[in-house]
Backbone as ProteinMPNN parsed JSONL, in Angstrom:
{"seq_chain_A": "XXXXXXXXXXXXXXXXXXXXXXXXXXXXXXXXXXXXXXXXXXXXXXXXXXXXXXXXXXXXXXXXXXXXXXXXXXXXXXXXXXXXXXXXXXXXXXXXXXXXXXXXXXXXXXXXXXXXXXXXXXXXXXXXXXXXXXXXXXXXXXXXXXXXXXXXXXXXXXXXXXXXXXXXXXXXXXXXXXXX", "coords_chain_A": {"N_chain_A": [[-32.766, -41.673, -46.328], [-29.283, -42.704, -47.273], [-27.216, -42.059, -44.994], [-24.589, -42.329, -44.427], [-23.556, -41.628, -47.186], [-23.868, -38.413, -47.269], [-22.787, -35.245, -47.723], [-20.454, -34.067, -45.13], [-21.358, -31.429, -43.291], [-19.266, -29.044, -42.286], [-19.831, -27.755, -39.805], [-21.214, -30.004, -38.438], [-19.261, -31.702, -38.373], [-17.54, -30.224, -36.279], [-19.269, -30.705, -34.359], [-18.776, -33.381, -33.922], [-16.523, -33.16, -32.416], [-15.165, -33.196, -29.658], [-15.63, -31.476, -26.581], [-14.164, -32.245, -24.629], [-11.389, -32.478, -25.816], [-11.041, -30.108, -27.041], [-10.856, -28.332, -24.618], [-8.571, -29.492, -23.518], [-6.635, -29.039, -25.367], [-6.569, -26.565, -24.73], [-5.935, -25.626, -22.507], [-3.364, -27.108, -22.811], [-1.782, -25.342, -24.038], [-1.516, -22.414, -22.55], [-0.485, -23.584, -20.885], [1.59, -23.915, -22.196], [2.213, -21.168, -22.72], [2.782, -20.475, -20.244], [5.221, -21.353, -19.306], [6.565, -19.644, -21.661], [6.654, -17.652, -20.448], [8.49, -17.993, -18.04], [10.996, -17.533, -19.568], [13.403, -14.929, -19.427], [11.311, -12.284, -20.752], [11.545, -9.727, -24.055], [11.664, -6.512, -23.572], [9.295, -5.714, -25.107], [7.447, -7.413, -24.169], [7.476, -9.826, -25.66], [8.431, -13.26, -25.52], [11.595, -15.499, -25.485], [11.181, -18.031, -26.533], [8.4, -19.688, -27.752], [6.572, -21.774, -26.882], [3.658, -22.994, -27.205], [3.224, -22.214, -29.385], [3.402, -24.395, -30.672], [2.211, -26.634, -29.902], [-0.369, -25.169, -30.217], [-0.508, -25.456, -33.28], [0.124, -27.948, -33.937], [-2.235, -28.686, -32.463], [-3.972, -28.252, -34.536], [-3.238, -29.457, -36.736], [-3.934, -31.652, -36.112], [-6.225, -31.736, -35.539], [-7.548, -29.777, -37.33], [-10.288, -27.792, -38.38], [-11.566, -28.232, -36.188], [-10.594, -27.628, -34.106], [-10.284, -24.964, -33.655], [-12.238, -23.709, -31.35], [-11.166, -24.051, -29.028], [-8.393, -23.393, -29.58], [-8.815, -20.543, -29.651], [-10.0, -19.78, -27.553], [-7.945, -20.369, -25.818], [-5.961, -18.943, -26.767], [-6.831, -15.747, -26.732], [-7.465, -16.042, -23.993], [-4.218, -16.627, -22.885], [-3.791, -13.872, -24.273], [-4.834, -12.087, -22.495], [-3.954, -12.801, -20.279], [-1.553, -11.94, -20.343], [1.845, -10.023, -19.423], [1.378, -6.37, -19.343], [1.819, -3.275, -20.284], [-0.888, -1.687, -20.574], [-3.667, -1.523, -18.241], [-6.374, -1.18, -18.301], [-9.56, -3.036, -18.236], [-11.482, -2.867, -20.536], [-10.013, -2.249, -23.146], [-7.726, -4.339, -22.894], [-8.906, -6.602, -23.077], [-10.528, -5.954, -25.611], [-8.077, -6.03, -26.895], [-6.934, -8.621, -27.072], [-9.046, -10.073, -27.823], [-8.884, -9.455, -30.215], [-6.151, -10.187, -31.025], [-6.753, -12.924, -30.608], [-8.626, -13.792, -32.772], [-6.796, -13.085, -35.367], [-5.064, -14.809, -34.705], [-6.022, -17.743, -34.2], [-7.103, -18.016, -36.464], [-4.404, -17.247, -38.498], [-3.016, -19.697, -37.143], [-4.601, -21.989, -38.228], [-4.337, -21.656, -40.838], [-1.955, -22.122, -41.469], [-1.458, -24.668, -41.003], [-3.12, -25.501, -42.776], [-2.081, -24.781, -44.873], [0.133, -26.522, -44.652], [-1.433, -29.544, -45.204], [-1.7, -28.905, -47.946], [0.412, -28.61, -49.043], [1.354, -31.251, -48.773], [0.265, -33.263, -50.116], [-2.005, -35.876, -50.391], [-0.823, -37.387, -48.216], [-1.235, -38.263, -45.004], [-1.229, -36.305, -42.72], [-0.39, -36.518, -40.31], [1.729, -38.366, -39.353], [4.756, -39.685, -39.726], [6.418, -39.604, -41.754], [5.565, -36.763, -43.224], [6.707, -34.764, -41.159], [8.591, -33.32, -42.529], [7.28, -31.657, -43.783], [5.866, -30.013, -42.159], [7.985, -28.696, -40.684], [9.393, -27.215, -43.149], [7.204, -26.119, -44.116], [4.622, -25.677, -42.754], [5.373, -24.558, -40.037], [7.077, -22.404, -40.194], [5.369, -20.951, -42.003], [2.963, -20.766, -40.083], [4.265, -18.812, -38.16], [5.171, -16.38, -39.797], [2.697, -15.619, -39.978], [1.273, -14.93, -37.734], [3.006, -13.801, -36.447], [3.177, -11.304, -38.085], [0.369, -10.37, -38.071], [0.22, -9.994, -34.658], [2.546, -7.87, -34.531], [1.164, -6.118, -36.155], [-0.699, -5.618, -34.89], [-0.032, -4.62, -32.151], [1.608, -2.347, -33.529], [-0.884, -0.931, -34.291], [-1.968, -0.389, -32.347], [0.117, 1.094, -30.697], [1.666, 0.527, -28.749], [4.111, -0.417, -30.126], [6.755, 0.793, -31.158], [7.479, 2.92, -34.305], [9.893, 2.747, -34.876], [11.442, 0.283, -33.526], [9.811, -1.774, -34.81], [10.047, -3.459, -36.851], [12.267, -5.356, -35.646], [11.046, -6.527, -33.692], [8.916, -7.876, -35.076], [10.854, -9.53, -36.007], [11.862, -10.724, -33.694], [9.483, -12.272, -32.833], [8.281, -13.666, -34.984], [10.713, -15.418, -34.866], [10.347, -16.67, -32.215], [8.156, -17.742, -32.854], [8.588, -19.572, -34.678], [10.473, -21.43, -33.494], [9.357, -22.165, -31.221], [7.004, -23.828, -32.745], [8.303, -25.306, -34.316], [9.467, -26.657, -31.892]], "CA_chain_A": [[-31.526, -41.562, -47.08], [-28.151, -43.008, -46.184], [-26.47, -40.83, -43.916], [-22.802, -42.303, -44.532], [-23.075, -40.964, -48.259], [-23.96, -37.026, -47.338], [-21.596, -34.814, -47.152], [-21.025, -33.573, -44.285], [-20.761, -29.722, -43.311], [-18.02, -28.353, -40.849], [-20.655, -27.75, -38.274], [-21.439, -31.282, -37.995], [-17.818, -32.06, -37.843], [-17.495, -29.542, -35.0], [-19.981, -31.171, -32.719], [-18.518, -34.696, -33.954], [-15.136, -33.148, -31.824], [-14.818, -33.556, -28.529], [-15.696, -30.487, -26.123], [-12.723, -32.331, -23.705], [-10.266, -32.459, -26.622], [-10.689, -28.514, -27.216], [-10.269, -27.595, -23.36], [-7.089, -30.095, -23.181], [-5.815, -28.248, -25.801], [-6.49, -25.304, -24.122], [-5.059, -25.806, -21.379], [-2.077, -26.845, -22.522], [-1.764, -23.841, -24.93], [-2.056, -22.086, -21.793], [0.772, -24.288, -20.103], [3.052, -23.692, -23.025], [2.353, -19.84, -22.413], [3.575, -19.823, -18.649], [6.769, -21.754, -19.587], [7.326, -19.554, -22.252], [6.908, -16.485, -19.563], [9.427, -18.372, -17.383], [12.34, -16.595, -20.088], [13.525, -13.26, -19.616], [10.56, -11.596, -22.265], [12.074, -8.736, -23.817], [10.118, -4.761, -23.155], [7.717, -5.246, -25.862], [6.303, -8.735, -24.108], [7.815, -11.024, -26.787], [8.901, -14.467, -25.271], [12.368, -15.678, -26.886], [10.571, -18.835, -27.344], [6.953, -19.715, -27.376], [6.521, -23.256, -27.204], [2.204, -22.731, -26.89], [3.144, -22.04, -30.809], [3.674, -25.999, -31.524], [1.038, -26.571, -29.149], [-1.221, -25.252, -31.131], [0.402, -26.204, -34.328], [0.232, -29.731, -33.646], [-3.819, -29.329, -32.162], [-4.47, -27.822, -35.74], [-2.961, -30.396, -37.609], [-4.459, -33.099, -36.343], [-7.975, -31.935, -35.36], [-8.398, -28.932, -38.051], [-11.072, -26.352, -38.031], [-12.522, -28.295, -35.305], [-9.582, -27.422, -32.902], [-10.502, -23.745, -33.453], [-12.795, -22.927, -30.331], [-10.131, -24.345, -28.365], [-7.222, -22.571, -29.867], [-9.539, -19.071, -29.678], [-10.554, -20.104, -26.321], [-6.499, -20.184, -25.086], [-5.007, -17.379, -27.35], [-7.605, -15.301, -25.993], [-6.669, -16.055, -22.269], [-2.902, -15.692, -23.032], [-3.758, -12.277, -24.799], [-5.773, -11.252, -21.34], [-3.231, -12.449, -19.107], [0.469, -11.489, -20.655], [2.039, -8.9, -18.971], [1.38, -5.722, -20.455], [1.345, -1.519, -19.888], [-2.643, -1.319, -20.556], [-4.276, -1.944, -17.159], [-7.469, -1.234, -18.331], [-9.68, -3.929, -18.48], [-12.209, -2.749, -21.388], [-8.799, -2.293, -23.889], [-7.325, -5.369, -22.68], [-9.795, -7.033, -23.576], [-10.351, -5.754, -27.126], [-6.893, -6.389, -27.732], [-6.636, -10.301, -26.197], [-10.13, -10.802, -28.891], [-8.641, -9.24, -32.177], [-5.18, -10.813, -31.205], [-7.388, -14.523, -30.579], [-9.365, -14.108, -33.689], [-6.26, -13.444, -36.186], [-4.175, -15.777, -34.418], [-6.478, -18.507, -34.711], [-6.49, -17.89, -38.039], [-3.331, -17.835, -38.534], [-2.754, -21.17, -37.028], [-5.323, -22.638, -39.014], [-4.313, -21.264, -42.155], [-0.299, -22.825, -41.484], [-1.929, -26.029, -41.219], [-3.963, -26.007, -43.992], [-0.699, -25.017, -45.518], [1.292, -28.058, -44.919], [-2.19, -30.216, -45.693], [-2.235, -28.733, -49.451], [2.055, -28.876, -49.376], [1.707, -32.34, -48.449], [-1.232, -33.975, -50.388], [-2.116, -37.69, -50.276], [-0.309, -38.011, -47.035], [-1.778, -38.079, -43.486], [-0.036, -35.326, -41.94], [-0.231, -36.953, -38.522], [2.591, -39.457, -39.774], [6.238, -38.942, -39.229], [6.546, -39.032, -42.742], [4.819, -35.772, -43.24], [7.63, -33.809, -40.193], [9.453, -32.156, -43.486], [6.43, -30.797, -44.311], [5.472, -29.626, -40.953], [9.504, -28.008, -40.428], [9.427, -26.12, -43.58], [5.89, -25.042, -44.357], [3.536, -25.213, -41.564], [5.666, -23.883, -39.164], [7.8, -20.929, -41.029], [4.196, -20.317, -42.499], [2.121, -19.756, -39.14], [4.975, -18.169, -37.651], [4.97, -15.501, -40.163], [1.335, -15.348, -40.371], [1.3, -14.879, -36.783], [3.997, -12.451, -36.221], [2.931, -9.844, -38.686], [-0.949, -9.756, -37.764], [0.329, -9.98, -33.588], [2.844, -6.849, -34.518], [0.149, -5.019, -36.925], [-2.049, -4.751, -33.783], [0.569, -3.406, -31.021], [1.559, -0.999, -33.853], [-1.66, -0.264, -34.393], [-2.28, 0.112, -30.373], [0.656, 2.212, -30.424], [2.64, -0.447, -27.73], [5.55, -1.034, -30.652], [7.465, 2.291, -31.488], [7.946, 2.555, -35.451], [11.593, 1.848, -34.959], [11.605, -1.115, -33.221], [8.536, -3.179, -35.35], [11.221, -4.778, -37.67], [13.441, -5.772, -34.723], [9.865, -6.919, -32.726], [8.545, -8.521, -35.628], [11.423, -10.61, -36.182], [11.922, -11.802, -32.775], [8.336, -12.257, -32.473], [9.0, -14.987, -35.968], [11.754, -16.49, -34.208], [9.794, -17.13, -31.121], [6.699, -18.73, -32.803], [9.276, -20.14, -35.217], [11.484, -22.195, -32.317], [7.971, -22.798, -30.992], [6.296, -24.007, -33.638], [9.134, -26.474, -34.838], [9.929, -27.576, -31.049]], "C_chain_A": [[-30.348, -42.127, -46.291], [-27.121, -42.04, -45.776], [-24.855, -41.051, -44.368], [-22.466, -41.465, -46.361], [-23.3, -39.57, -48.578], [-22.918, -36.594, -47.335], [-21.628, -34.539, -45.946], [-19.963, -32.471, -43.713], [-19.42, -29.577, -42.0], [-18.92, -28.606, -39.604], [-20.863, -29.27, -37.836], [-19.892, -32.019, -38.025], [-17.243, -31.302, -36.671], [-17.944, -30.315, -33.743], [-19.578, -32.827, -32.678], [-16.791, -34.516, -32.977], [-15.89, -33.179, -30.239], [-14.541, -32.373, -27.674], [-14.182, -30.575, -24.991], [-12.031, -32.161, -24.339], [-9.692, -31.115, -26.888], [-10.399, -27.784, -25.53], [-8.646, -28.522, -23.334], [-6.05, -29.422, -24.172], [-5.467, -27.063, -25.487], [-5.765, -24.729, -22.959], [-3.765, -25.863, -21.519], [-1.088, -26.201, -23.738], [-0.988, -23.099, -23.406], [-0.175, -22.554, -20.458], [2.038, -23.985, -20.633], [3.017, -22.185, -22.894], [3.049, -19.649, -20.863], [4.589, -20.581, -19.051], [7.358, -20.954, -20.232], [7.785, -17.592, -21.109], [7.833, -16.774, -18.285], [10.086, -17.344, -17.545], [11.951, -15.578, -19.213], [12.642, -12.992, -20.953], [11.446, -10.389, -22.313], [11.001, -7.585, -23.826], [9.21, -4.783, -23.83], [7.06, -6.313, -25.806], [6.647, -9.704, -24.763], [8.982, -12.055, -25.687], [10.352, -14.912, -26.318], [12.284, -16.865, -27.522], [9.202, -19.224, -27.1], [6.458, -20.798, -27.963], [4.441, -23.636, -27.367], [2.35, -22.679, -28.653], [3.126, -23.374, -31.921], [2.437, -26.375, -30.564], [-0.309, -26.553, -29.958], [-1.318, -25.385, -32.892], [-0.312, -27.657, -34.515], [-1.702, -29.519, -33.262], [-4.664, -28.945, -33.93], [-4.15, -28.604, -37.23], [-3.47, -31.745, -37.571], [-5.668, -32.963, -36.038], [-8.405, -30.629, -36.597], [-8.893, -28.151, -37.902], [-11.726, -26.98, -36.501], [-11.934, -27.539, -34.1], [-9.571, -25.605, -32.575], [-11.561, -22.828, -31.907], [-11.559, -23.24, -29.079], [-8.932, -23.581, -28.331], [-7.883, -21.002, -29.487], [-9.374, -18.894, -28.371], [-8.803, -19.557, -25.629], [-5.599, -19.211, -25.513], [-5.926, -16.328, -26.438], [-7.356, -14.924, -24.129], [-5.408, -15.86, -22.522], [-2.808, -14.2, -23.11], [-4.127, -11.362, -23.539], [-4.45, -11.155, -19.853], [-1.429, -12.349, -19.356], [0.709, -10.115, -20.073], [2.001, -7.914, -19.516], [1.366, -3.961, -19.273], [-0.02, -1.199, -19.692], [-3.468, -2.392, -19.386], [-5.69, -1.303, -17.528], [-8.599, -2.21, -18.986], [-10.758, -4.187, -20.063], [-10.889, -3.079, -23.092], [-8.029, -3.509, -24.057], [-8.188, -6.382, -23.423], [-10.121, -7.582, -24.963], [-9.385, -6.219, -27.786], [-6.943, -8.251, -27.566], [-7.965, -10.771, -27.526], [-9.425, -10.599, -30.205], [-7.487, -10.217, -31.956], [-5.939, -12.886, -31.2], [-7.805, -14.5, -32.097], [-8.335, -14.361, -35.062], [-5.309, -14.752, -35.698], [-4.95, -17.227, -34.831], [-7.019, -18.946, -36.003], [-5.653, -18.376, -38.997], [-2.551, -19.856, -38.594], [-3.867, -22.068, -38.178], [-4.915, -22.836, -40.983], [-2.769, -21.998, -42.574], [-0.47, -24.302, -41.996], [-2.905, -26.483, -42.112], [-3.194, -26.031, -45.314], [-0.215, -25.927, -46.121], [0.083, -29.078, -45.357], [-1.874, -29.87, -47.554], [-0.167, -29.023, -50.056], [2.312, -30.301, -49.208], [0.369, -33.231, -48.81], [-0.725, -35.637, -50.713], [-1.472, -38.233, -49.263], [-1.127, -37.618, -45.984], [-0.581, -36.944, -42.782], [0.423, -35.767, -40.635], [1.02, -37.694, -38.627], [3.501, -38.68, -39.754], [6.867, -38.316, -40.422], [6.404, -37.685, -43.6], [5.556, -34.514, -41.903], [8.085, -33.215, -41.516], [8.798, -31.389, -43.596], [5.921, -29.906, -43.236], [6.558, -28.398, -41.128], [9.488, -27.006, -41.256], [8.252, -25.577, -44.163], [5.323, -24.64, -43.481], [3.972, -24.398, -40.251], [6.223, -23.206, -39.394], [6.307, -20.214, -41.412], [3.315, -19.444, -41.204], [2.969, -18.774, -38.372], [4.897, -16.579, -38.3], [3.714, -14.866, -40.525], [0.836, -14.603, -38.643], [2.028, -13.719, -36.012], [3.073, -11.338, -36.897], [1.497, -9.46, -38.08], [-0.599, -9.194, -36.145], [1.232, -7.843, -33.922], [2.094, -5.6, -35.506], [-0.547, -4.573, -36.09], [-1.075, -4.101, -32.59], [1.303, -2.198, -32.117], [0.7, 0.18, -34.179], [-2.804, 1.021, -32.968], [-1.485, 0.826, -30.309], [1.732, 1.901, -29.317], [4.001, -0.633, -28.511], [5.48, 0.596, -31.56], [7.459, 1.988, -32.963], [9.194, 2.25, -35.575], [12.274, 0.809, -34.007], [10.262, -2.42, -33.867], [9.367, -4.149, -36.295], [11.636, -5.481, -36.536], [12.295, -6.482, -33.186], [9.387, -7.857, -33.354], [9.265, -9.424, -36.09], [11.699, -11.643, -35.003], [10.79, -12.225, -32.305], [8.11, -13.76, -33.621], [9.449, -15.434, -35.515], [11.482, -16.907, -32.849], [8.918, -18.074, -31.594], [7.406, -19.799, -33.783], [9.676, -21.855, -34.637], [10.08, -22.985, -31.941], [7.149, -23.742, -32.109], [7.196, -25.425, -34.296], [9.321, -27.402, -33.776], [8.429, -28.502, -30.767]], "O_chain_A": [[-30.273, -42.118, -45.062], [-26.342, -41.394, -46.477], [-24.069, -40.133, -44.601], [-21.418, -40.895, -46.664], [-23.104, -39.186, -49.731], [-21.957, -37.287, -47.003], [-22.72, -34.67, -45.392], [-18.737, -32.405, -43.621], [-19.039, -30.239, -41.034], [-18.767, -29.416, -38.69], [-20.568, -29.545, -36.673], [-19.787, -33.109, -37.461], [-16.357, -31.901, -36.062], [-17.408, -30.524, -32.654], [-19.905, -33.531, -31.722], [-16.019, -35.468, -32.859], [-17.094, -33.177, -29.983], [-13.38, -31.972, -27.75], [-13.432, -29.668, -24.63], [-11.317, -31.335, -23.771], [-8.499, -30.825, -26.974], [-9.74, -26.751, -25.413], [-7.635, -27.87, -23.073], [-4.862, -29.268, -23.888], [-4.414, -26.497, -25.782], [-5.219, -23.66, -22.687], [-2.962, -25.184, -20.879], [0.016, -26.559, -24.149], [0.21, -23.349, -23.271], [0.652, -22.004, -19.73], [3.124, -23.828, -20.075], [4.184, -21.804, -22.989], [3.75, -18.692, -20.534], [5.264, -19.581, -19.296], [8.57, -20.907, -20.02], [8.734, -16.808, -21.131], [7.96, -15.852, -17.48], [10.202, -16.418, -16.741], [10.935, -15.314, -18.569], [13.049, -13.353, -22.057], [12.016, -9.918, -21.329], [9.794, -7.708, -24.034], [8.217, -4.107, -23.562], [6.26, -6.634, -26.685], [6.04, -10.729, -24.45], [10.052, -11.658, -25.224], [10.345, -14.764, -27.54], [12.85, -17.123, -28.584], [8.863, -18.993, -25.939], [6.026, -20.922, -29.11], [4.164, -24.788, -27.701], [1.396, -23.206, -29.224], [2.969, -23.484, -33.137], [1.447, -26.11, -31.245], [-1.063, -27.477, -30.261], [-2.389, -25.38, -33.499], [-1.182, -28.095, -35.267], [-2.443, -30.288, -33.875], [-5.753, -29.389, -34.292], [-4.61, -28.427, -38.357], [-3.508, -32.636, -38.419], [-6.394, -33.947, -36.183], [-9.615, -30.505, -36.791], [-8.306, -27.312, -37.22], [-12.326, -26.207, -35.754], [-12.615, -26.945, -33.264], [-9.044, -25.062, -31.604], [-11.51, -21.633, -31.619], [-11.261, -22.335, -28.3], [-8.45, -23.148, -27.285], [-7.06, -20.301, -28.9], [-8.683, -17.967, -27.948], [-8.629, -18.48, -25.06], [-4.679, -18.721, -24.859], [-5.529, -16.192, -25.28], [-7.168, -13.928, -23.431], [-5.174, -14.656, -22.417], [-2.123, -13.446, -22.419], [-3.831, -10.168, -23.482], [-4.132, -10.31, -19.016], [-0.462, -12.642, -18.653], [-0.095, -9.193, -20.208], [2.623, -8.042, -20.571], [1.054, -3.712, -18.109], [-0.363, -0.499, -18.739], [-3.78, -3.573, -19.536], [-6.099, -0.763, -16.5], [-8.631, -2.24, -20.216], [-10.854, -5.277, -20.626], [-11.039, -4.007, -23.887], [-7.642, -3.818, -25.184], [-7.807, -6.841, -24.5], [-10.105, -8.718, -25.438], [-9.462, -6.721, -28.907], [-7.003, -8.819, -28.657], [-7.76, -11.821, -28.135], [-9.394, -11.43, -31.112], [-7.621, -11.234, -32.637], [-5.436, -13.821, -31.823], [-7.199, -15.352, -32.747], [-8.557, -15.305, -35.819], [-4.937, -15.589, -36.521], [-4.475, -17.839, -35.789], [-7.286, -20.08, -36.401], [-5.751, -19.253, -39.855], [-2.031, -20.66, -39.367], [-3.315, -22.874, -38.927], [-5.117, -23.664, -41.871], [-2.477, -22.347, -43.718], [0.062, -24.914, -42.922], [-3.403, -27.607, -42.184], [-3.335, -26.714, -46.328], [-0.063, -26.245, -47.301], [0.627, -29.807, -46.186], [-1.881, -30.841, -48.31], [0.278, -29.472, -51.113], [3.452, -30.682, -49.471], [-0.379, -33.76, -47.988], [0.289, -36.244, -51.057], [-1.42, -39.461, -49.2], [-1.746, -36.56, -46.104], [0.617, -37.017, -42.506], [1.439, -35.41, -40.039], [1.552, -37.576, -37.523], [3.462, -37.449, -39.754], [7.496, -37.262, -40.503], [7.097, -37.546, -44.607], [4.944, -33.458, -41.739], [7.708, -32.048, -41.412], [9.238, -30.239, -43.578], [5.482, -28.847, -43.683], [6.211, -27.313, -41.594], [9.537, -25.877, -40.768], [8.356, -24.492, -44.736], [5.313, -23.444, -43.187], [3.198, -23.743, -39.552], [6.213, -22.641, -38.3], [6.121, -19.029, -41.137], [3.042, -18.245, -41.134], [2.345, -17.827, -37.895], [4.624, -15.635, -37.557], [3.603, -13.841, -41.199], [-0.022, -13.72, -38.633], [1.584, -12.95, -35.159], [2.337, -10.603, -36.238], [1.374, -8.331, -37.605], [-0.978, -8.036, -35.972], [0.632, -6.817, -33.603], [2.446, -4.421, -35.535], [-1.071, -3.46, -36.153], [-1.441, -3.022, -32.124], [1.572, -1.12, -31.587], [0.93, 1.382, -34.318], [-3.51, 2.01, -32.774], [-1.955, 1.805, -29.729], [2.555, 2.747, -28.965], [4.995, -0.95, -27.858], [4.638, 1.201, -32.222], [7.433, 0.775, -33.174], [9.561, 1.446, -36.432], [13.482, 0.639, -33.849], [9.98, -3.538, -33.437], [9.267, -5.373, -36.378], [11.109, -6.593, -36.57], [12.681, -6.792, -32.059], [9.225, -8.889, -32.702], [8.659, -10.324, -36.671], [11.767, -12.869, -35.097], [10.909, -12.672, -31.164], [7.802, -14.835, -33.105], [8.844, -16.486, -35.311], [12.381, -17.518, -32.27], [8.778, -19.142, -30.998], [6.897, -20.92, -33.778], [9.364, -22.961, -35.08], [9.79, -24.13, -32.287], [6.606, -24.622, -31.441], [6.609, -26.435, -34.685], [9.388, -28.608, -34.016], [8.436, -29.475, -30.014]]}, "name": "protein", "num_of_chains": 1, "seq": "XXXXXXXXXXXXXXXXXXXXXXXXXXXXXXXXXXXXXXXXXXXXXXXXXXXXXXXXXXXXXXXXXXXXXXXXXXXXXXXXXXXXXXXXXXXXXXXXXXXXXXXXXXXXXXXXXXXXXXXXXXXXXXXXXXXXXXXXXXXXXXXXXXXXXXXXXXXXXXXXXXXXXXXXXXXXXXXXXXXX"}
């Protein structure tokens, strides 16, 4: 049969990516997380910008689902090594996987966003930045925020009267990020 007229599944678009392309993203996920721990964070860990948020933005827009072990791979390590109250490494842990799994999510889901907000164009194209500015990145931002502050309220790390006032600057971090 001819091979160029199958379809062809995700998985075989996975292994058609590039195992270097998902660590370089990872890495500099990873890079955009210690810059953004430069700032002053404020007490509940939140960066006032989090440039790792266009970072992976941008690896999800132009590589897709493939860019997902990569993105997992570096949320994941952020989640393990951000400064935090819970020094125990079993907890830590737990939290750094659920926060990787919706986050990468998240990101995925922004950028599949601006793909369906922006049809018949190549998103990679400059033409295709509006669509980026006000969907894909307002979108993962808030997709991102709420699941990130659903789990430290659910951990019990964000007081009930500061999760508005956490969860917005927690938006306006991945926001800033996410657009820069």
């Amino acid at each position: 049969p001819d091979k160029s007229r199958m379809p062809r599944t995700w998985l075989l678009r996975m292994r058609a990516f590039s195992w270097g392309a998902n660590a370089l993203l990872a890495v500099a996920y990873l890079i955009g997380a210690q810059l953004a721990w430069l700032t002053p964070v404020r007490p509940d860990g939140i960066a006032p910008i989090w440039p790792a948020a266009g970072i992976a933005l941008a690896g999800a827009l132009i590589w897709g689902v493939r860019a997902s072990p990569g993105l997992f791979l570096a949320i994941f390590a952020a989640g393990w090594l951000v400064p935090s109250e819970v020094q125990e490494p079993l907890p830590r842990m737990l939290g750094a996987l659920a926060y990787a799994s919706g986050a990468t999510l998240a990101i995925l889901l922004g950028a599949r966003t601006a793909r369906w907000a922006a049809p018949g164009r190549d998103i990679r194209e400059l033409r295709a930045l509006p669509w980026i500015l006000l969907v894909a990145a307002p979108s993962t931002a808030l997709l991102c925020a709420s699941y990130g502050i659903g789990l430290m309220y659910l951990a019990g790390t964000a007081p009930r009267e500061a999760v508005l006032e956490s969860f917005l600057a927690w938006t306006r971090s991945e926001l800033i990020g996410g657009i820069a």
